[in-house]
Amino acid sequence: MNIRIFPDSQTGSVYAAAIVEYVIKSLPSPVLGLATGSTPIPLYEELVRFHKRGLSFAHVTTINLDEYVGLSASHPQSYHHFMYRHLFQHVDVRPDRTFIPDGSASDLAAECARYDDVIRNHPIDIQILGIGVNGHIGFNEPDSALKAHTHVVRLAKETIAANSRFFKPGEAVPVEAITMGLQSILLAKQILLLAFGEEKAEAVANAVYGDVRTSSPASVLQLHPNVTFVLDEAAAKLVLEREQAQASGSAR
Ligand code: PGA
């Protein structure tokens, strides 16, 4: 596991964007696994800047991690809309090469199976991840068991609370989502997990140093051979404290 610590989210996002740019430029048909939430927004802004300077997405396929159940693609808080707003409308990616689960499907089990086929047919070259305050990746929430494949999940209380900041006061916040499973995430050739802000420090430390546990879904990333955590100093607070303690211990 590689850990890169930056003074702030902006510089971390530029670093992440440069890695994504390299993947886009070096592969004939790159497949990007994409995330939503506030964390990857500066990364997408940077990719849009790269596009304005000539980086083409015409040969790129994108596969998103998750979508709320019950929101149509046109709902302003749907992840379809998020991706359109922050990336797709600004670059030359082909709409028929962008994949996001359909949270408004009438048969959600069939939709999960369809999405697993999409992932199987488009092996992911680089997966972008955020991390929840409770250690979730995608919407794989802490539980007594974790799921390998795409599934419908009941969102954890703390996730619903965190997501509520994006919804208008009084508006119903979704309580279920469709999410890619952990096997699909772990099959990506390369993984970049971005975490910014002190509220992520504990989840990051558990993911990096904790035992691999279902109560800390991001800890499964320890099993992957090519993972980079891109952190600002606040999200890296506990990682840095631990490294300093180790360094002073070994200096003694
Ligand atoms: P955030 O969400 O980027 O909005 O903090 C991350 C996540 O829940 O995975």
Short mmCIF file of C-alpha atoms and ligand atoms in Angstrom, two decimals:
data_model
loop_
_atom_site.label_atom_id
_atom_site.label_comp_id
_atom_site.label_asym_id
_atom_site.label_seq_id
_atom_site.Cartn_x
_atom_site.Cartn_y
_atom_site.Cartn_z
CA MET A 1 0.00 0.00 0.00
CA ASN A 2 1.43 3.38 -1.00
CA ILE A 3 0.59 6.44 1.06
CA ARG A 4 1.08 9.93 -0.38
CA ILE A 5 0.45 12.88 1.91
CA PHE A 6 -0.12 16.39 0.51
CA PRO A 7 -0.50 19.75 2.24
CA ASP A 8 -4.07 20.09 0.97
CA SER A 9 -6.77 18.45 -1.14
CA GLN A 10 -5.91 20.55 -4.18
CA THR A 11 -2.34 19.31 -4.50
CA GLY A 12 -3.43 15.75 -3.75
CA SER A 13 -6.05 16.00 -6.48
CA VAL A 14 -3.51 17.27 -9.02
CA TYR A 15 -1.32 14.26 -8.21
CA ALA A 16 -4.28 11.88 -8.63
CA ALA A 17 -5.31 13.57 -11.89
CA ALA A 18 -1.80 13.13 -13.29
CA ILE A 19 -1.99 9.39 -12.58
CA VAL A 20 -5.40 9.16 -14.27
CA GLU A 21 -4.08 11.19 -17.21
CA TYR A 22 -1.22 8.72 -17.61
CA VAL A 23 -3.67 5.80 -17.73
CA ILE A 24 -5.85 7.62 -20.30
CA LYS A 25 -2.86 8.43 -22.48
CA SER A 26 -1.06 5.11 -22.27
CA LEU A 27 -3.91 2.64 -22.94
CA PRO A 28 -5.87 2.20 -26.18
CA SER A 29 -9.21 1.63 -24.35
CA PRO A 30 -8.79 2.71 -20.74
CA VAL A 31 -11.54 1.88 -18.25
CA LEU A 32 -11.87 4.30 -15.33
CA GLY A 33 -13.76 3.28 -12.21
CA LEU A 34 -15.26 6.52 -10.89
CA ALA A 35 -16.53 7.74 -7.55
CA THR A 36 -18.89 10.51 -6.44
CA GLY A 37 -19.13 12.58 -3.25
CA SER A 38 -17.30 15.79 -2.44
CA THR A 39 -13.83 14.20 -2.39
CA PRO A 40 -13.24 13.58 -6.12
CA ILE A 41 -14.64 16.95 -7.28
CA PRO A 42 -11.21 18.69 -7.44
CA LEU A 43 -9.83 15.65 -9.30
CA TYR A 44 -12.59 15.99 -11.92
CA GLU A 45 -11.94 19.75 -12.15
CA GLU A 46 -8.31 18.98 -12.87
CA LEU A 47 -9.24 16.38 -15.53
CA VAL A 48 -11.51 18.95 -17.18
CA ARG A 49 -8.55 21.38 -17.24
CA PHE A 50 -6.40 18.65 -18.84
CA HIS A 51 -9.14 18.11 -21.43
CA LYS A 52 -9.17 21.83 -22.28
CA ARG A 53 -5.43 21.51 -22.88
CA GLY A 54 -5.94 18.57 -25.26
CA LEU A 55 -6.51 15.35 -23.22
CA SER A 56 -9.17 13.36 -25.07
CA PHE A 57 -11.67 11.03 -23.38
CA ALA A 58 -13.06 9.77 -26.70
CA HIS A 59 -11.54 6.30 -26.18
CA VAL A 60 -12.36 6.12 -22.43
CA THR A 61 -14.98 3.94 -20.73
CA THR A 62 -16.18 4.89 -17.24
CA ILE A 63 -17.87 2.70 -14.65
CA ASN A 64 -19.26 4.33 -11.52
CA LEU A 65 -19.32 2.70 -8.12
CA ASP A 66 -22.86 3.33 -7.04
CA GLU A 67 -26.20 5.11 -7.32
CA TYR A 68 -29.06 5.87 -4.95
CA VAL A 69 -32.14 3.66 -5.17
CA GLY A 70 -35.25 5.62 -6.06
CA LEU A 71 -33.62 8.62 -7.75
CA SER A 72 -34.01 9.02 -11.49
CA ALA A 73 -30.97 9.98 -13.59
CA SER A 74 -32.28 13.53 -13.87
CA HIS A 75 -32.64 14.07 -10.10
CA PRO A 76 -30.12 16.77 -9.11
CA GLN A 77 -28.71 14.57 -6.32
CA SER A 78 -28.46 11.39 -8.40
CA TYR A 79 -24.95 10.23 -9.17
CA HIS A 80 -25.88 10.25 -12.87
CA HIS A 81 -26.44 13.96 -12.54
CA PHE A 82 -23.32 14.43 -10.41
CA MET A 83 -21.12 12.81 -13.05
CA TYR A 84 -22.71 14.82 -15.84
CA ARG A 85 -22.29 18.06 -13.89
CA HIS A 86 -18.71 17.53 -12.73
CA LEU A 87 -17.16 15.62 -15.62
CA PHE A 88 -19.14 14.18 -18.51
CA GLN A 89 -20.63 17.41 -19.87
CA HIS A 90 -17.16 19.01 -19.95
CA VAL A 91 -15.20 16.28 -21.79
CA ASP A 92 -15.55 14.27 -24.99
CA VAL A 93 -16.36 10.90 -23.36
CA ARG A 94 -19.00 8.99 -25.37
CA PRO A 95 -22.26 8.80 -23.39
CA ASP A 96 -22.69 5.15 -24.42
CA ARG A 97 -19.36 4.39 -22.73
CA THR A 98 -20.35 5.79 -19.33
CA PHE A 99 -21.91 3.25 -16.96
CA ILE A 100 -23.71 3.98 -13.70
CA PRO A 101 -26.18 1.64 -11.94
CA ASP A 102 -29.83 2.54 -12.59
CA GLY A 103 -31.30 3.28 -9.17
CA SER A 104 -34.76 3.71 -10.65
CA ALA A 105 -34.86 0.23 -12.24
CA SER A 106 -38.10 -1.63 -11.46
CA ASP A 107 -36.18 -4.91 -11.03
CA LEU A 108 -33.18 -4.07 -8.87
CA ALA A 109 -31.85 -7.64 -8.78
CA ALA A 110 -31.79 -7.71 -12.59
CA GLU A 111 -30.09 -4.30 -12.59
CA CYS A 112 -27.36 -5.59 -10.23
CA ALA A 113 -26.79 -8.61 -12.53
CA ARG A 114 -26.66 -6.32 -15.59
CA TYR A 115 -24.09 -4.12 -13.85
CA ASP A 116 -21.90 -7.10 -12.96
CA ASP A 117 -21.91 -8.00 -16.68
CA VAL A 118 -20.83 -4.45 -17.52
CA ILE A 119 -17.93 -4.73 -15.06
CA ARG A 120 -16.96 -8.20 -16.35
CA ASN A 121 -16.94 -6.91 -19.93
CA HIS A 122 -14.88 -3.83 -19.05
CA PRO A 123 -12.10 -4.72 -16.62
CA ILE A 124 -11.25 -1.57 -14.66
CA ASP A 125 -7.76 -0.16 -15.19
CA ILE A 126 -7.86 2.40 -12.40
CA GLN A 127 -10.47 2.69 -9.66
CA ILE A 128 -10.98 6.01 -7.89
CA LEU A 129 -12.35 5.67 -4.36
CA GLY A 130 -13.40 7.96 -1.56
CA ILE A 131 -13.90 6.60 1.95
CA GLY A 132 -16.83 7.10 4.29
CA VAL A 133 -16.33 8.25 7.89
CA ASN A 134 -17.32 4.69 8.80
CA GLY A 135 -14.79 3.14 6.42
CA HIS A 136 -17.17 2.31 3.58
CA ILE A 137 -15.91 2.17 -0.01
CA GLY A 138 -18.48 2.57 -2.73
CA PHE A 139 -21.53 1.97 -0.53
CA ASN A 140 -20.10 -1.22 0.97
CA GLU A 141 -21.06 -0.41 4.53
CA PRO A 142 -19.57 -1.97 7.70
CA ASP A 143 -21.54 -5.14 8.40
CA SER A 144 -21.18 -8.65 9.75
CA ALA A 145 -20.61 -9.83 6.17
CA LEU A 146 -19.47 -8.12 3.00
CA LYS A 147 -20.67 -8.74 -0.54
CA ALA A 148 -18.48 -9.53 -3.54
CA HIS A 149 -20.82 -8.43 -6.30
CA THR A 150 -23.15 -5.56 -7.14
CA HIS A 151 -25.98 -5.42 -4.65
CA VAL A 152 -28.65 -3.25 -3.04
CA VAL A 153 -27.54 -1.94 0.32
CA ARG A 154 -29.36 -0.24 3.16
CA LEU A 155 -27.26 2.81 3.94
CA ALA A 156 -25.78 3.19 7.42
CA LYS A 157 -27.12 5.92 9.72
CA GLU A 158 -23.86 7.88 9.54
CA THR A 159 -23.84 7.66 5.73
CA ILE A 160 -27.40 8.98 5.48
CA ALA A 161 -26.43 11.79 7.88
CA ALA A 162 -23.32 12.64 5.81
CA ASN A 163 -25.27 12.54 2.52
CA SER A 164 -28.06 14.72 3.88
CA ARG A 165 -25.85 17.82 3.43
CA PHE A 166 -26.42 17.55 -0.33
CA PHE A 167 -30.23 17.51 -0.05
CA LYS A 168 -32.57 20.44 0.57
CA PRO A 169 -33.99 20.77 4.11
CA GLY A 170 -37.06 18.56 4.33
CA GLU A 171 -36.16 16.59 1.18
CA ALA A 172 -36.08 12.80 1.63
CA VAL A 173 -32.51 11.47 1.73
CA PRO A 174 -32.23 8.03 0.08
CA VAL A 175 -31.81 5.12 2.48
CA GLU A 176 -30.80 2.52 -0.10
CA ALA A 177 -28.28 2.35 -2.92
CA ILE A 178 -26.95 0.00 -5.56
CA THR A 179 -23.22 -0.48 -5.13
CA MET A 180 -20.45 -2.35 -6.83
CA GLY A 181 -19.24 -5.15 -4.55
CA LEU A 182 -15.80 -5.54 -3.06
CA GLN A 183 -14.60 -8.16 -5.50
CA SER A 184 -15.29 -5.81 -8.40
CA ILE A 185 -13.31 -3.06 -6.66
CA LEU A 186 -10.42 -5.42 -5.85
CA LEU A 187 -10.27 -6.64 -9.47
CA ALA A 188 -9.28 -3.14 -10.66
CA LYS A 189 -5.65 -3.17 -11.80
CA GLN A 190 -4.85 -0.04 -9.81
CA ILE A 191 -6.71 1.73 -7.01
CA LEU A 192 -6.45 5.37 -5.91
CA LEU A 193 -8.23 6.13 -2.64
CA LEU A 194 -8.62 9.84 -1.94
CA ALA A 195 -9.36 11.15 1.54
CA PHE A 196 -9.31 14.76 2.66
CA GLY A 197 -10.19 16.29 6.03
CA GLU A 198 -9.74 15.26 9.65
CA GLU A 199 -13.13 13.54 9.81
CA LYS A 200 -11.62 10.80 7.59
CA ALA A 201 -8.48 10.31 9.75
CA GLU A 202 -9.81 7.40 11.80
CA ALA A 203 -11.29 5.54 8.82
CA VAL A 204 -7.98 5.98 6.96
CA ALA A 205 -5.90 4.72 9.90
CA ASN A 206 -8.19 1.68 10.30
CA ALA A 207 -7.94 0.96 6.57
CA VAL A 208 -4.16 1.22 6.51
CA TYR A 209 -3.17 -0.35 9.85
CA GLY A 210 -6.21 -2.19 11.16
CA ASP A 211 -6.94 -5.86 10.73
CA VAL A 212 -8.93 -6.74 7.62
CA ARG A 213 -12.45 -6.70 9.04
CA THR A 214 -15.99 -6.47 7.71
CA SER A 215 -16.51 -3.62 10.18
CA SER A 216 -13.91 -1.62 8.24
CA PRO A 217 -14.62 -2.33 4.55
CA ALA A 218 -11.69 -0.23 3.26
CA SER A 219 -9.30 -2.54 5.15
CA VAL A 220 -9.77 -5.11 2.34
CA LEU A 221 -7.62 -2.80 0.22
CA GLN A 222 -4.64 -4.18 2.15
CA LEU A 223 -5.14 -7.32 0.04
CA HIS A 224 -4.65 -5.47 -3.26
CA PRO A 225 -1.17 -5.21 -4.81
CA ASN A 226 -1.45 -1.70 -6.26
CA VAL A 227 -3.28 0.73 -3.97
CA THR A 228 -2.31 4.35 -3.34
CA PHE A 229 -3.91 6.43 -0.59
CA VAL A 230 -3.85 10.11 -1.58
CA LEU A 231 -4.32 12.10 1.63
CA ASP A 232 -4.16 15.65 2.86
CA GLU A 233 -2.38 16.22 6.17
CA ALA A 234 -5.67 16.32 8.08
CA ALA A 235 -6.84 12.91 6.79
CA ALA A 236 -3.33 11.57 7.41
CA LYS A 237 -3.25 12.86 11.00
CA LEU A 238 -3.32 9.45 12.72
CA VAL A 239 -1.06 7.88 10.07
CA LEU A 240 1.52 10.64 10.66
CA GLU A 241 1.25 10.30 14.46
CA ARG A 242 1.86 6.60 14.19
CA GLU A 243 4.83 7.06 11.88
CA GLN A 244 6.32 9.66 14.23
CA ALA A 245 5.85 7.36 17.22
CA GLN A 246 7.52 4.52 15.32
CA ALA A 247 10.39 6.76 14.24
CA SER A 248 11.02 8.03 17.78
CA GLY A 249 10.72 4.45 19.08
CA SER A 250 13.34 3.16 16.67
CA ALA A 251 15.61 6.19 17.33
CA ARG A 252 15.76 5.26 21.00
P1 PGA B 1 -17.38 12.30 0.50
O1 PGA B 1 -17.91 10.82 0.52
O2 PGA B 1 -16.37 12.37 -0.60
O3 PGA B 1 -18.58 13.15 0.19
O4 PGA B 1 -16.77 12.56 1.84
C1 PGA B 1 -16.97 9.78 0.40
C2 PGA B 1 -17.66 8.45 0.54
O5 PGA B 1 -18.67 8.38 1.24
O6 PGA B 1 -17.17 7.47 -0.05
#
